[in-house]
Structures are given as structure tokens and as C-alpha cells.
Coordinates of C-alpha atoms in Angstrom, one line a residue:
Chain C
M1 CA -24.6 -23.9 -25.0
P2 CA -25.2 -24.2 -20.9
G3 CA -22.7 -21.5 -20.7
L4 CA -24.4 -19.1 -22.7
I5 CA -27.7 -19.5 -21.1
K6 CA -28.7 -15.5 -20.0
A7 CA -28.6 -15.5 -15.9
I8 CA -31.8 -14.2 -14.4
E9 CA -30.0 -11.8 -12.2
P10 CA -26.6 -11.1 -13.4
F11 CA -23.7 -11.6 -10.9
R12 CA -21.8 -8.7 -9.1
F13 CA -18.8 -9.5 -8.0
Y14 CA -17.7 -8.0 -4.4
T15 CA -14.6 -7.9 -3.3
R16 CA -13.7 -7.9 0.8
L17 CA -10.6 -6.2 1.5
H18 CA -9.6 -6.1 5.5
L19 CA -7.8 -4.4 8.3
S20 CA -6.0 -5.9 11.2
E21 CA -7.6 -4.6 14.9
L22 CA -5.3 -5.0 17.8
T23 CA -7.4 -5.6 21.0
G24 CA -4.8 -5.9 23.7
L25 CA -5.9 -8.8 24.8
R26 CA -3.0 -11.5 25.2
A27 CA -2.7 -14.8 26.8
S28 CA 0.4 -16.5 28.1
N29 CA -1.2 -20.1 28.7
L30 CA -4.1 -22.6 27.8
S31 CA -6.4 -20.8 30.4
Q32 CA -6.0 -17.6 29.7
L33 CA -6.7 -18.1 25.9
L34 CA -9.9 -20.0 26.8
S35 CA -11.4 -17.5 29.1
I36 CA -10.5 -15.0 26.2
V37 CA -11.9 -16.8 23.3
K38 CA -14.9 -17.1 25.6
Q39 CA -15.1 -13.1 25.6
A40 CA -13.4 -11.8 23.0
P41 CA -15.4 -10.2 20.0
G42 CA -16.9 -12.6 17.3
S43 CA -14.5 -10.7 14.9
C44 CA -11.7 -12.1 16.6
I45 CA -12.6 -15.7 16.4
Y46 CA -13.2 -15.1 12.7
H47 CA -9.6 -13.1 12.2
H48 CA -7.6 -16.4 14.2
T49 CA -9.8 -18.8 12.3
H50 CA -9.6 -17.4 8.8
R51 CA -6.4 -15.1 8.2
F52 CA -4.1 -18.0 7.4
L53 CA -6.0 -18.6 4.0
Q54 CA -5.6 -15.3 2.9
Q55 CA -2.1 -14.4 4.2
H56 CA -0.5 -18.1 3.7
Q57 CA -1.7 -18.7 -0.2
Y58 CA 1.4 -20.6 -0.9
L59 CA 2.5 -21.8 2.0
S60 CA -0.2 -25.4 1.6
P61 CA -0.6 -27.1 3.6
E62 CA -0.8 -24.8 6.5
P63 CA -2.2 -25.0 9.6
P64 CA -5.9 -23.7 9.5
N65 CA -6.5 -21.4 12.4
D66 CA -3.8 -19.5 14.8
F67 CA -5.1 -21.4 17.9
A68 CA -4.1 -24.7 17.0
Y69 CA -0.6 -23.2 15.5
W70 CA 0.0 -21.3 18.7
V71 CA -1.4 -24.5 20.9
S72 CA 1.7 -26.9 19.4
K73 CA 4.5 -24.5 18.5
V74 CA 4.4 -22.4 21.3
L75 CA 3.0 -24.8 24.1
G76 CA 4.1 -27.7 22.6
E77 CA 0.5 -29.1 23.1
D78 CA 0.8 -31.2 19.9
E79 CA -2.8 -33.2 20.5
L80 CA -4.8 -30.6 21.3
G81 CA -3.2 -28.1 18.3
E82 CA -4.3 -31.0 15.6
M83 CA -8.0 -31.5 17.5
L84 CA -8.3 -27.9 16.7
A85 CA -6.7 -28.0 13.3
S86 CA -9.3 -30.3 12.7
I87 CA -12.5 -28.5 14.0
D88 CA -14.7 -29.0 10.6
T89 CA -15.2 -25.1 10.4
I90 CA -17.7 -25.6 7.1
Q91 CA -19.9 -27.6 9.1
F92 CA -20.6 -24.7 11.0
S93 CA -23.0 -21.8 9.8
T94 CA -22.3 -19.3 12.2
V95 CA -18.8 -17.8 14.3
R96 CA -21.0 -18.4 17.3
R97 CA -21.0 -21.6 17.2
L98 CA -17.4 -22.1 15.7
R99 CA -16.5 -20.8 19.0
D100 CA -18.5 -23.1 20.7
K101 CA -16.8 -25.7 19.4
I102 CA -13.3 -23.9 20.0
I103 CA -14.2 -23.6 23.5
A104 CA -15.8 -27.2 24.0
T105 CA -12.4 -28.3 22.5
I106 CA -10.1 -26.9 25.0
E107 CA -11.9 -27.4 28.0
D108 CA -12.2 -31.4 27.3
Y109 CA -8.7 -31.4 26.5
L110 CA -8.0 -29.6 29.9
K111 CA -10.0 -32.0 31.9
N112 CA -7.9 -34.7 30.8
N113 CA -4.7 -33.1 30.8
I114 CA -4.5 -30.9 33.9
S115 CA -0.3 -30.7 33.5
A116 CA -1.2 -28.3 30.2
K117 CA -2.5 -26.0 32.4
L118 CA 1.0 -25.5 33.7
K119 CA 2.8 -24.2 30.5
F120 CA 3.6 -20.6 29.5
A121 CA 4.7 -19.4 26.5
G122 CA 8.0 -17.7 26.6
N123 CA 8.1 -13.8 26.5
G124 CA 7.2 -12.2 23.3
E125 CA 5.6 -15.4 22.0
E126 CA 2.1 -14.7 23.9
F127 CA -1.1 -14.9 21.9
H128 CA -2.4 -11.4 20.7
F129 CA -5.6 -11.5 20.1
I130 CA -6.4 -9.5 16.9
K131 CA -9.8 -8.5 15.2
S132 CA -10.4 -8.6 11.6
V133 CA -12.4 -5.4 10.3
S134 CA -14.0 -5.8 6.6
F135 CA -14.7 -3.6 4.0
V136 CA -17.1 -5.0 1.6
L137 CA -17.6 -3.5 -1.7
P138 CA -18.8 -4.2 -5.2
T139 CA -16.0 -4.4 -7.7
N140 CA -16.7 -3.5 -11.9
Y141 CA -16.5 -7.4 -12.6
I142 CA -20.5 -8.4 -13.6
A143 CA -21.0 -11.8 -15.2
Y144 CA -24.7 -11.9 -17.2
D145 CA -24.0 -15.8 -17.6
L146 CA -21.9 -18.7 -17.2
K147 CA -19.1 -18.0 -19.7
E148 CA -18.4 -14.9 -18.4
F149 CA -18.3 -16.3 -14.7
V150 CA -15.7 -18.4 -15.5
D151 CA -13.7 -16.0 -17.3
I152 CA -13.6 -13.6 -14.3
V153 CA -13.5 -15.8 -12.0
K154 CA -9.8 -16.5 -13.8
N155 CA -8.7 -13.2 -13.3
I156 CA -10.4 -11.5 -10.3
T157 CA -8.7 -10.6 -7.0
I158 CA -8.3 -13.8 -4.4
D159 CA -10.1 -11.1 -2.4
S160 CA -13.2 -11.3 -4.2
I161 CA -13.3 -15.2 -4.6
Y162 CA -12.8 -15.1 -0.3
F163 CA -14.9 -13.1 -0.1
H164 CA -18.0 -14.9 -1.8
I165 CA -16.6 -18.4 -0.7
F166 CA -15.7 -17.7 2.8
E167 CA -16.7 -14.4 4.2
S168 CA -20.5 -14.3 2.7
R169 CA -21.5 -17.7 3.8
L170 CA -19.7 -18.1 7.8
R171 CA -19.6 -14.1 8.6
L172 CA -22.4 -12.9 7.0
E173 CA -24.4 -15.8 7.8
K174 CA -25.6 -17.0 4.4
K175 CA -26.5 -20.5 4.3
T176 CA -24.4 -21.2 1.1
N177 CA -21.9 -19.8 -0.9
D178 CA -22.9 -17.1 -3.4
F179 CA -21.1 -18.6 -6.3
S180 CA -23.4 -21.9 -5.8
N181 CA -26.6 -19.6 -4.9
W182 CA -26.4 -17.7 -8.2
I183 CA -25.5 -20.7 -10.4
E184 CA -28.5 -22.5 -8.6
T185 CA -31.3 -19.2 -8.4
S186 CA -30.4 -17.6 -11.7
I187 CA -28.5 -20.0 -13.8
G188 CA -30.9 -23.0 -13.0
D189 CA -27.9 -25.3 -12.8
K190 CA -28.5 -27.2 -9.7
E191 CA -26.1 -30.1 -10.2
L192 CA -23.5 -27.3 -10.7
S193 CA -24.3 -25.1 -8.0
D194 CA -23.9 -28.6 -5.7
K195 CA -20.6 -29.7 -6.7
I196 CA -19.3 -26.0 -5.9
S197 CA -21.1 -26.0 -2.4
R198 CA -20.1 -29.8 -1.9
L199 CA -16.2 -28.7 -2.0
D200 CA -14.7 -28.6 1.2
P201 CA -13.1 -24.6 0.8
Y202 CA -10.9 -24.7 4.1
T203 CA -8.5 -27.7 2.8
H204 CA -7.7 -26.0 -0.5
T205 CA -5.4 -22.9 -0.9
L206 CA -7.3 -20.0 -2.5
E207 CA -5.5 -20.3 -5.5
D208 CA -6.2 -24.0 -5.8
L209 CA -10.0 -23.1 -4.8
R210 CA -10.2 -20.5 -7.8
K211 CA -8.4 -23.3 -10.3
T212 CA -11.0 -25.9 -9.0
I213 CA -14.3 -24.1 -9.5
I214 CA -12.8 -22.8 -12.9
K215 CA -12.6 -26.5 -13.5
I216 CA -15.6 -27.5 -12.3
A217 CA -17.6 -24.3 -13.9
G218 CA -15.8 -24.6 -17.5
K219 CA -16.7 -28.2 -17.9
R220 CA -20.3 -27.0 -18.5
V221 CA -19.1 -23.7 -20.2
S222 CA -17.5 -26.2 -23.2
L223 CA -20.3 -28.9 -23.0
Chain M
M1 CA 8.3 8.4 -12.1
A2 CA 5.5 7.2 -10.0
D3 CA 3.3 5.0 -12.3
I4 CA 0.8 2.6 -10.7
E5 CA -0.1 0.3 -13.8
K6 CA 3.7 -0.7 -13.8
Y7 CA 3.3 -3.1 -11.0
I8 CA 0.4 -4.8 -12.8
P9 CA 2.8 -7.4 -14.1
T10 CA 4.1 -8.2 -10.5
V11 CA 0.7 -8.1 -9.1
G12 CA -1.7 -8.3 -11.8
Q13 CA -4.6 -5.9 -13.1
P14 CA -7.2 -6.7 -10.0
I15 CA -4.7 -5.6 -7.2
I16 CA -4.7 -2.3 -9.4
D17 CA -8.3 -2.0 -9.6
D18 CA -8.9 -2.9 -5.7
L19 CA -7.0 0.1 -5.2
K20 CA -8.4 2.7 -7.7
L21 CA -11.8 1.4 -6.3
L22 CA -10.9 2.6 -2.8
A23 CA -9.0 5.8 -4.3
E24 CA -12.8 6.7 -5.1
K25 CA -13.9 6.5 -2.0
L26 CA -11.4 8.7 -0.4
K27 CA -12.1 11.7 -3.0
G28 CA -12.4 14.9 -1.2
K29 CA -10.2 14.2 1.4
T30 CA -6.7 15.6 2.1
V31 CA -4.2 13.0 3.7
Q32 CA -1.1 14.8 5.4
H33 CA 2.0 12.9 6.4
I34 CA 4.2 14.5 8.8
N35 CA 7.4 12.7 10.1
S36 CA 11.2 13.8 11.1
T37 CA 13.6 13.1 8.1
A38 CA 13.0 13.2 4.3
V39 CA 16.1 11.0 3.6
G40 CA 17.6 7.7 5.3
G41 CA 15.4 5.1 7.5
G42 CA 12.8 3.1 6.7
V43 CA 9.9 5.7 7.2
A44 CA 11.3 8.2 5.0
E45 CA 12.2 5.8 2.0
I46 CA 8.3 4.4 2.1
L47 CA 7.0 7.7 2.3
N48 CA 9.4 8.3 -1.3
R49 CA 7.6 5.8 -2.5
M50 CA 4.1 5.9 -1.6
V51 CA 2.8 9.4 -1.6
P52 CA 3.9 9.6 -5.5
L53 CA 1.5 6.3 -5.9
L54 CA -1.1 8.0 -3.8
K55 CA -1.3 10.6 -5.6
E56 CA -1.7 9.1 -8.7
L57 CA -4.5 7.0 -7.6
G58 CA -6.1 10.3 -6.7
V59 CA -6.0 10.5 -2.8
D60 CA -4.4 13.8 -2.5
T61 CA -1.6 13.6 -0.5
K62 CA 1.2 15.7 1.3
W63 CA 4.2 15.3 3.3
D64 CA 5.8 17.9 5.5
V65 CA 8.5 16.7 7.6
I66 CA 9.4 18.5 11.2
K67 CA 12.7 20.7 11.9
G68 CA 15.0 19.8 14.7
G69 CA 18.3 20.6 16.1
E70 CA 21.5 18.1 17.6
Q71 CA 19.9 18.5 20.2
F72 CA 16.4 17.5 19.7
F73 CA 17.8 14.6 17.6
E74 CA 20.2 13.5 20.8
V75 CA 16.6 13.1 22.5
T76 CA 14.4 11.6 20.1
K77 CA 17.2 8.8 19.6
K78 CA 17.7 8.3 23.4
F79 CA 13.8 8.0 23.2
H80 CA 14.2 5.6 20.5
N81 CA 16.4 3.4 22.3
A82 CA 14.6 3.6 26.0
L83 CA 11.5 2.8 23.9
H84 CA 13.2 -0.4 22.7
G85 CA 13.6 -1.3 26.3
R86 CA 17.6 -0.1 26.1
P87 CA 18.5 1.3 29.2
E88 CA 19.3 5.5 29.0
E89 CA 19.2 8.1 31.3
I90 CA 16.7 10.3 30.2
T91 CA 16.5 13.6 32.2
Q92 CA 13.6 16.2 32.5
R93 CA 16.2 18.3 30.5
D94 CA 15.4 15.7 27.7
F95 CA 12.0 16.2 28.0
D96 CA 12.5 20.2 28.1
I97 CA 14.2 19.7 25.1
F98 CA 11.6 17.8 23.3
L99 CA 8.8 19.9 23.9
E100 CA 10.3 23.3 23.4
T101 CA 11.3 21.9 20.0
S102 CA 7.8 20.4 19.8
Q103 CA 6.3 24.0 19.9
N104 CA 8.2 25.8 17.2
N105 CA 6.9 23.0 15.0
I106 CA 3.9 23.5 16.7
E107 CA 3.9 27.1 15.4
A108 CA 5.9 26.5 12.4
L109 CA 3.8 23.8 10.3
D110 CA 1.1 24.0 8.6
V111 CA -1.5 21.3 9.5
C112 CA -3.9 21.6 6.4
G113 CA -5.2 17.4 6.0
D114 CA -8.6 16.0 6.6
I115 CA -6.3 13.0 8.0
V116 CA -2.9 14.0 9.6
F117 CA -0.8 11.1 9.7
V118 CA 2.0 11.3 12.0
H119 CA 5.4 9.0 12.0
D120 CA 6.6 7.8 15.1
P121 CA 7.5 9.5 18.5
Q122 CA 9.3 13.0 16.8
P123 CA 6.7 14.7 15.7
I124 CA 4.0 13.2 18.1
A125 CA 3.0 16.4 20.1
L126 CA 1.6 17.9 16.9
I127 CA -1.5 16.6 17.9
K128 CA -1.9 20.0 19.9
K129 CA -2.9 21.3 16.7
R130 CA -6.0 19.2 16.5
S131 CA -9.1 21.1 15.4
G132 CA -11.8 18.5 14.3
N133 CA -10.0 16.9 11.5
K134 CA -8.7 13.1 12.2
W135 CA -5.5 12.2 13.2
I136 CA -3.6 8.7 13.3
W137 CA -0.3 8.1 14.9
R138 CA 2.0 5.5 12.9
C139 CA 4.3 3.6 15.4
H140 CA 7.3 2.0 13.3
I141 CA 9.5 0.9 16.2
D142 CA 9.8 -2.1 18.6
V143 CA 7.7 -0.8 21.4
S144 CA 6.5 -4.2 23.1
N145 CA 9.1 -3.6 26.4
P146 CA 8.9 0.2 26.5
N147 CA 10.8 2.4 29.1
Q148 CA 7.8 3.3 30.9
R149 CA 8.8 6.8 31.8
V150 CA 9.1 7.7 27.8
W151 CA 6.4 5.7 26.8
G152 CA 4.0 7.3 29.7
F153 CA 5.1 10.5 28.1
L154 CA 4.6 9.9 24.9
E155 CA 0.8 8.1 26.2
N156 CA -0.1 11.9 27.2
F157 CA -0.1 12.9 23.2
I158 CA -1.5 9.4 21.9
A159 CA -4.7 8.9 23.6
N160 CA -5.7 12.3 21.6
Y161 CA -5.5 10.8 18.8
D162 CA -7.8 8.7 16.7
S163 CA -6.1 5.5 16.0
A164 CA -2.7 4.5 16.5
V165 CA -0.8 1.9 13.8
F166 CA 1.9 -0.9 15.1
S167 CA 3.8 -3.0 12.7
A168 CA 3.4 -6.3 14.8
P169 CA 0.8 -8.0 17.3
G170 CA 3.3 -7.8 20.1
F171 CA 4.5 -3.8 19.9
S172 CA 0.4 -3.0 20.8
Q173 CA 0.0 -1.6 24.1
K174 CA -3.4 -0.9 26.5
L175 CA -4.6 2.2 24.7
P176 CA -8.1 4.2 25.1
I177 CA -7.8 4.4 21.1
R178 CA -8.4 2.1 18.0
Q179 CA -5.3 0.1 17.1
F180 CA -4.0 -1.2 13.9
L181 CA -2.0 -3.5 12.8
I182 CA -0.4 -2.9 9.5
S183 CA 2.8 -4.0 8.3
P184 CA 5.6 -2.0 6.4
S185 CA 6.3 -3.3 2.5
I186 CA 8.9 -3.0 -0.1
D187 CA 8.9 -1.2 -3.2
P188 CA 9.7 -4.4 -6.2
L189 CA 9.9 -1.5 -8.7
S190 CA 12.3 0.7 -6.4
D191 CA 16.2 1.3 -7.5
K192 CA 16.7 -1.0 -4.1
N193 CA 14.3 -3.9 -5.6
R194 CA 14.1 -3.7 -9.3
E195 CA 15.8 -6.5 -11.2
L196 CA 19.4 -5.3 -12.1
P197 CA 21.7 -6.5 -14.9
Q198 CA 24.8 -8.3 -14.0
G199 CA 27.3 -6.1 -15.4
I200 CA 26.1 -3.2 -12.5
I201 CA 26.5 -6.0 -9.9
D202 CA 29.6 -6.9 -10.8
S203 CA 30.9 -3.0 -11.2
V204 CA 29.3 -2.7 -7.7
L205 CA 31.3 -5.2 -6.3
K206 CA 34.5 -4.1 -8.2
K207 CA 34.2 -0.4 -6.7
Y208 CA 33.9 -1.9 -3.5
N209 CA 36.8 -4.4 -4.0
I210 CA 34.8 -7.4 -3.2
K211 CA 36.0 -10.5 -5.2
K212 CA 33.5 -13.2 -6.0
D213 CA 35.7 -15.8 -5.2
K214 CA 34.5 -17.2 -1.8
P215 CA 30.5 -16.8 -0.6
I216 CA 29.4 -13.4 0.5
I217 CA 27.7 -13.2 3.9
T218 CA 26.1 -9.7 4.0
Q219 CA 24.1 -7.5 6.6
I220 CA 22.8 -4.2 5.5
S221 CA 21.6 -2.2 8.0
R222 CA 22.4 1.2 9.6
F223 CA 25.5 1.3 11.9
D224 CA 23.5 0.7 15.2
R225 CA 23.8 -1.3 18.1
L226 CA 20.5 -2.4 18.1
K227 CA 21.1 -4.0 14.6
D228 CA 24.3 -5.9 16.4
P229 CA 26.8 -5.3 13.5
V230 CA 29.6 -6.4 16.5
G231 CA 27.2 -9.9 16.9
V232 CA 27.3 -10.5 13.1
I233 CA 30.9 -10.1 13.0
E234 CA 31.2 -12.8 15.8
A235 CA 28.7 -14.9 13.9
Y236 CA 30.8 -14.7 10.8
K237 CA 34.0 -16.1 12.9
Q238 CA 32.4 -18.6 13.9
V239 CA 31.4 -19.5 9.9
K240 CA 34.5 -18.4 8.9
K241 CA 36.0 -21.7 10.9
Y242 CA 34.4 -24.2 8.3
F243 CA 33.5 -21.9 5.9
D244 CA 35.8 -19.8 3.9
C245 CA 33.8 -17.0 3.2
Q246 CA 33.2 -13.1 3.0
L247 CA 31.0 -10.7 5.1
I248 CA 29.8 -7.4 4.0
L249 CA 28.6 -5.1 6.8
A250 CA 27.1 -2.0 4.3
G251 CA 24.6 0.5 5.5
G252 CA 24.2 4.3 5.6
S253 CA 23.5 7.2 8.1
A254 CA 20.2 8.8 8.7
A255 CA 20.0 12.7 9.7
D256 CA 18.1 11.9 13.0
D257 CA 20.7 9.1 14.5
P258 CA 23.9 10.8 15.8
E259 CA 25.1 7.6 17.0
S260 CA 25.8 6.1 13.9
A261 CA 29.6 7.3 13.7
E262 CA 30.2 5.9 17.2
V263 CA 29.1 2.3 15.9
L264 CA 30.9 2.6 12.5
E265 CA 33.9 2.4 15.0
E266 CA 33.6 -0.4 17.1
V267 CA 32.7 -2.4 14.3
E268 CA 36.2 -1.4 12.2
A269 CA 37.9 -2.1 15.7
R270 CA 36.2 -5.6 16.4
S271 CA 36.9 -6.4 12.8
E272 CA 40.7 -6.9 12.7
R273 CA 41.7 -6.1 9.8
D274 CA 40.4 -9.3 8.4
K275 CA 40.4 -9.0 4.5
D276 CA 37.5 -10.8 4.3
I277 CA 35.1 -8.4 6.2
H278 CA 34.1 -5.2 4.1
V279 CA 32.8 -2.4 6.3
L280 CA 30.9 -0.1 4.0
L281 CA 29.4 3.0 5.0
L282 CA 27.6 3.8 1.7
P283 CA 26.2 7.0 0.7
Q284 CA 22.2 7.1 0.1
D285 CA 22.4 4.6 -3.5
D286 CA 19.9 2.1 -3.6
I287 CA 21.3 0.6 -6.6
V288 CA 24.1 -0.4 -4.7
V289 CA 22.5 -1.7 -1.7
N290 CA 20.2 -3.6 -4.2
A291 CA 23.4 -5.3 -6.1
L292 CA 25.0 -6.0 -3.0
Q293 CA 21.8 -8.2 -1.6
R294 CA 21.8 -9.8 -5.5
A295 CA 25.5 -10.6 -4.9
S296 CA 25.1 -12.2 -1.5
D297 CA 25.0 -15.9 -1.2
V298 CA 23.2 -15.7 2.3
I299 CA 21.7 -12.5 4.1
V300 CA 21.7 -11.5 7.4
Q301 CA 19.6 -9.3 9.6
K302 CA 20.8 -10.0 13.4
S303 CA 18.9 -7.1 15.4
L304 CA 18.5 -7.5 18.6
K305 CA 15.5 -5.2 18.3
E306 CA 13.4 -4.6 14.9
G307 CA 10.4 -2.2 14.5
F308 CA 9.9 -4.2 11.4
G309 CA 13.1 -5.1 9.7
L310 CA 12.4 -4.4 5.6
T311 CA 15.5 -5.4 4.7
V312 CA 14.6 -8.9 5.6
A313 CA 11.9 -8.3 2.9
E314 CA 14.0 -7.4 0.5
A315 CA 16.3 -10.0 0.5
L316 CA 13.9 -12.3 0.5
W317 CA 12.1 -10.4 -2.4
K318 CA 15.7 -11.1 -4.2
S319 CA 15.0 -14.9 -3.4
K320 CA 18.1 -15.1 -0.8
P321 CA 18.3 -17.4 2.3
V322 CA 17.8 -15.5 5.3
V323 CA 18.9 -15.6 8.6
A324 CA 17.3 -13.2 11.2
S325 CA 16.5 -12.4 14.8
N326 CA 13.4 -13.6 16.3
V327 CA 12.3 -9.9 16.7
G328 CA 10.0 -7.5 16.0
G329 CA 8.2 -7.9 12.5
I330 CA 10.8 -10.1 11.4
P331 CA 8.9 -13.4 12.2
L332 CA 6.2 -12.2 10.2
Q333 CA 8.4 -12.1 7.0
I334 CA 10.2 -15.8 7.9
K335 CA 8.4 -18.5 8.8
H336 CA 11.4 -20.9 10.5
K337 CA 12.7 -23.3 8.0
Y338 CA 9.9 -22.2 5.2
S339 CA 11.0 -18.8 4.3
G340 CA 14.1 -18.4 6.1
L341 CA 15.8 -19.4 8.8
L342 CA 15.4 -17.7 12.3
C343 CA 17.7 -17.0 15.1
H344 CA 17.8 -16.3 19.0
S345 CA 21.7 -15.5 19.1
I346 CA 25.3 -15.3 17.9
D347 CA 25.5 -19.3 17.9
G348 CA 22.3 -19.7 16.6
A349 CA 22.9 -17.6 14.1
S350 CA 26.3 -19.0 12.8
F351 CA 24.7 -22.3 13.2
A352 CA 21.7 -21.2 10.6
I353 CA 24.5 -19.6 8.1
K354 CA 26.2 -22.8 8.0
Q355 CA 22.9 -24.7 7.2
F356 CA 22.8 -22.4 4.3
L357 CA 25.9 -22.9 2.8
A358 CA 26.6 -26.8 3.1
N359 CA 23.1 -27.1 1.5
P360 CA 23.0 -24.8 -1.7
E361 CA 19.4 -26.6 -2.4
Y362 CA 17.7 -26.3 0.9
A363 CA 19.0 -22.4 0.2
K364 CA 17.4 -22.0 -2.9
K365 CA 14.1 -23.7 -1.7
L366 CA 13.8 -21.2 0.8
G367 CA 14.6 -18.3 -1.2
Q368 CA 12.3 -19.1 -3.4
N369 CA 9.5 -19.5 -1.0
G370 CA 10.4 -16.3 1.0
R371 CA 9.9 -14.2 -3.0
E372 CA 6.2 -15.7 -3.0
H373 CA 5.9 -14.9 0.5
I374 CA 6.6 -11.2 0.0
R375 CA 5.0 -10.9 -3.1
N376 CA 1.1 -11.7 -1.5
N377 CA 2.0 -9.6 1.8
F378 CA 4.4 -7.0 1.8
L379 CA 4.7 -5.0 -1.6
I380 CA 3.8 -1.4 -1.8
T381 CA 0.3 -2.3 -3.3
R382 CA -1.0 -4.1 -0.3
H383 CA 0.7 -1.2 2.1
I384 CA -1.4 1.3 0.2
R385 CA -4.4 -0.6 0.3
E386 CA -4.2 -1.2 3.9
Y387 CA -3.4 2.8 4.4
M388 CA -6.7 3.4 2.7
L389 CA -8.8 1.3 4.3
L390 CA -7.4 2.6 7.7
F391 CA -8.0 6.5 6.4
L392 CA -11.7 4.8 5.5
S393 CA -11.7 3.2 9.1
L394 CA -11.6 6.4 10.8
Y395 CA -15.2 7.2 9.4
H396 CA -16.7 3.5 9.9
K397 CA -16.6 2.5 13.2
E398 CA -17.9 -1.1 12.4
D399 CA -16.0 -4.6 11.9
I400 CA -18.4 -5.1 8.9
V401 CA -18.1 -2.0 6.3
Y402 CA -20.1 -1.6 3.4
L403 CA -18.8 1.1 1.2

């Protein structure tokens, strides 16, 4: 059975726990937002484009980033909000490129919508820039074959799934997610690896993502 | 009493496994919490639950309480109000009283932690005892618009800490030290939040002469002007014109709050002997609070300012529809029209209450969403995890830390 093929290297599950660090940087209008997005640490851009994924697992569909949410709900710029929300994050392999795309989107919008610069957030509704500080640590869960892998994915925390799917790819700048990488290189199942790497994780909740991976990989195990 | 394994049915085994992994990384460090009261108020409540759990996880944890007389707590209450942006006349004498009592505590208190975790402004001056160890200042109050004189006074102390912690992004200030965002939490297994048999709920209602013959609207909080109990009565009166309902205003008093008796009198005066308004000054009895929340049809938290507003999390955990002010940490807990209704005024509060009373299915759905949001983000297990990460952050300055 494919599920019982011994992996060349076992898969050690890591987890990623995070703290939110306040920067004291805040924006009241689009020009300020743009200016701070340009200079804020990459950890800030990462935080505001990924926070929702972990915090609102059950609130789906959610705006995929804080910038989109604030621009729409607080400044009332729905069109720009939609443009920011639909940035295809999976296409960007580094936070730096993702930041460039956000900057370009806001700059283009401001060129054609000069009046948008005049809108200010109300008192207490400013955009506060927050940094994500990640703590990466190995868990005690290790998979030696695909069956064990599926069993662990069923029970591991969503923080671990998050780390292997999102953080390792974008923040640690690996080319693909860890699961696909292991399945291809250690199990030798390129087809399954591709199926998982083709998923757009940004359109799933984390629990959804877990179920989808279990479903796709589970089929292989039961073959 | 504490038993970390008991949380597994609520949050799952892997969450508890993560806590154990983090605790191992803190082996050999002693954490000393210091605050101003052992009972009453959110800080003492959290510490009462958290300290035993941290110990059980293997984190060497101590909890000490500073001493302060009536004068000192009157001053710190004034500070508290001023930090919330309320007009207060602060005199040099007030600062002197604060410093005198602080000096007594500096001399009396044995500061022995590798990590000293100071809660709120009352013990803030203990930082003068710093000697090679790590210090954290945890601000539990809304300092988004503080009285600059009081804030400036405190800032002199804060600048000497390693890190500060706030409950909402808007509370952060320009400081020369690292600042973290950590929300407080509720304990799903505490007497205040655990499931209760209907018999207990009924007996509590009977004890306080409350009949379940009409919808119950409840605000649980200390009798404090910042909680706007009088505003809640006004909102109730507007609702009452359309829905025959009753109001419970219930809360205790904390040892460090000398103002509550005065506010209670104002509330009773405004109630004007309406038999459907139940004003309950409660002893410290969490089961009673739990039962009152569970018996309610709508829970209100109409605060003018709020450090975090844990009563909102408590109500949402019980799947109750909640109407709450859009202040402090409340919008972190309530996403408007998804996990509750936010309001900005008495009129807004009464409109939202009416919406819930008129649409029970809508109210039920928002309550259920609220419970899941609390499960994911505001339970004590998440709080313990973030505190342990905070402790570890004192020894790591980078944005990605490999442990």
C-alpha cells in the first residue's frame, strides 16, 4: 500500500506560535497607510496579511488581510478594499514582493481617486501596525510513512498546519509548502505532492485546509 | 484544583502539548507576579486561575500582592480614572502618597523572580528594585487617551522595564521598550464559566427574587461610572416601552475601588423603584454570576471605557447574544453583526437589545458564533501560551525565534 511506503526521511512536525508586537505606528488615512506600509518591518506586512488566517478559523469567508478590511470598513473605500482583498498572496514567494504589490495597488488607486486621500478614520479607528514574532519549535509528532502523516494531520494543532503551509513557504522563503516537499522527496509521490501544492490555502479556513489535506492524502493511504 | 489535562476536552490535546513544550523551555526561571489585590477585579481573577496552572506545567511561579492603605488606593483610583481620560484633579500630594507607599513596598517586598511581572500602575515603582533580572509591566487598562500628567509620571518607571504588555492595539504608546499585545482570557472550567445544572440557575434566581416570566437583560460589572450602569438603565427604559422585560445590574466591589458605594447609590436612585430592575451588590460568588449570565436573554456591557471587558467573553462563552460598547478590547471580542452587536450610545444599545429580543433566531446564531470566537482566541490556554512566549521573548530579540 502506498500509505505504508517508508519515508526516506521522516517528517517532523513543527509548530509555530506567535506573539503580536505593537510598533506604535498608526495611520489615519490612505496616504499615511501607504507611507507606513513602505517602511514598516516585513514582520508587520506578514502579520496584517496573515493574522486573519489564524484568528478567525470559524469566521469564513473573511477578508484575507487587515489592510483590505480597514480600507473598506473604516475609510469606506470598498473598491480599493476589494482590490487589496483579491491580491493573490499565493503568487508571491517573499514578503517583500507581497509588500510591493500592496504598495502598487494603493498608489494606482490614489492616482485615479484623489478624493480618497481626504478620508480620515474616526477617533479610535486608526490602523495600528503590529509585528508578528514567531516562535518555531519541534513537536513530538513524527511521521515515518504517509499513513502516520495523515493520522497526525488529523490531530495536530492548526498552528502546526499553519507553519508548514504558510509560514515556511512565504516567511522562510521556501519554494513550496513543507508537506508537498516531503511527500515528493521522501515518499516519492509527485502527483500527491502537486495536488497539495496546487491548493490555494488562502481561500480555505485552516480547519478546511486540514480536512482537504486529509481527504487528498487519505485517498492514497486507502488505495 | 488546577489540572491542565482537564482542558483537553475543550481545546484539544495538541494545544496542551504545546503548553508543555513551552514550559520546558522555561525550566530554571522563576516568574514573580505582583499586583495590588488578591480578590476582586479581572487581574486577581486571572492570576488566581493562571498561577496554579503555570506551576503545574512546571513554570516556577510566585504571586505577591503589594500593601496600600485607603489613601493610596484613593490615589490609584484617581490615576485609573485619569488614565482612562476622565477629568480628575491630581495634586502633588497624590503623587507624594503614591511614592511614599511605593517606597514602603519596595522595602518590604522580596523581589526574587528571574522575571518580575508587574500588573497595572499600583506596583509600578517596584522597578526601582531591578537588579539584573527581567521586568515586564502589564497594563490592563485602556490608556488610549490618558491624562498626560499621570502618564508622564508613570512613563518614568515604564521606561526602565524590558517590555510592556497592552490588551488592545489602540492602547500602545510611544515607548522606548518593546510592547506586546496580549488579550486577557476566561477560564472555561472556573465556577464563573463552567456548565451549570438548571437547578442551580433556578435557585440563584429564586434567591434574588427574579422570576423568569419575562426576558432578562443583564449587565454584570463593578459599580463603576466607567461601566455606565446608569446608561444601561436608560437603555432598558427605552426597550421597556416595546418589550416587557426586566433588567439585572449585578456586581461586586474590589478592595482597591473606593468609589463603588457612591455609584451604587446613583444606580438605585435612577431605578426609581421599578420592580423589574434588580440591582444586586453581590458577594464574591462566581456561581451566582455564572447563573445570572446563563439565565439572561441578552447580556449588555455598555462601558464608556474598558480595559478589555472580560464579561463580554464570559457571556459569549455561554452562547449569549451580547450588546456592548465599541471601546477598549470589546471590538476584539465582538465582530459586529457576527458575534454580537456593538454600540456607541444609549440609543444604539437600546436599538440593539430590541433587535435581539425581536429576533431570537438571529440572537441565537450570533451567540453561537461568539462562543466559537472565544474558544479560538480568549480562553486561558491561549493566554498561558502567550505569557510563556512573552517570557521567552525577554531572552530573544529577533522576529523569528527557533526554540
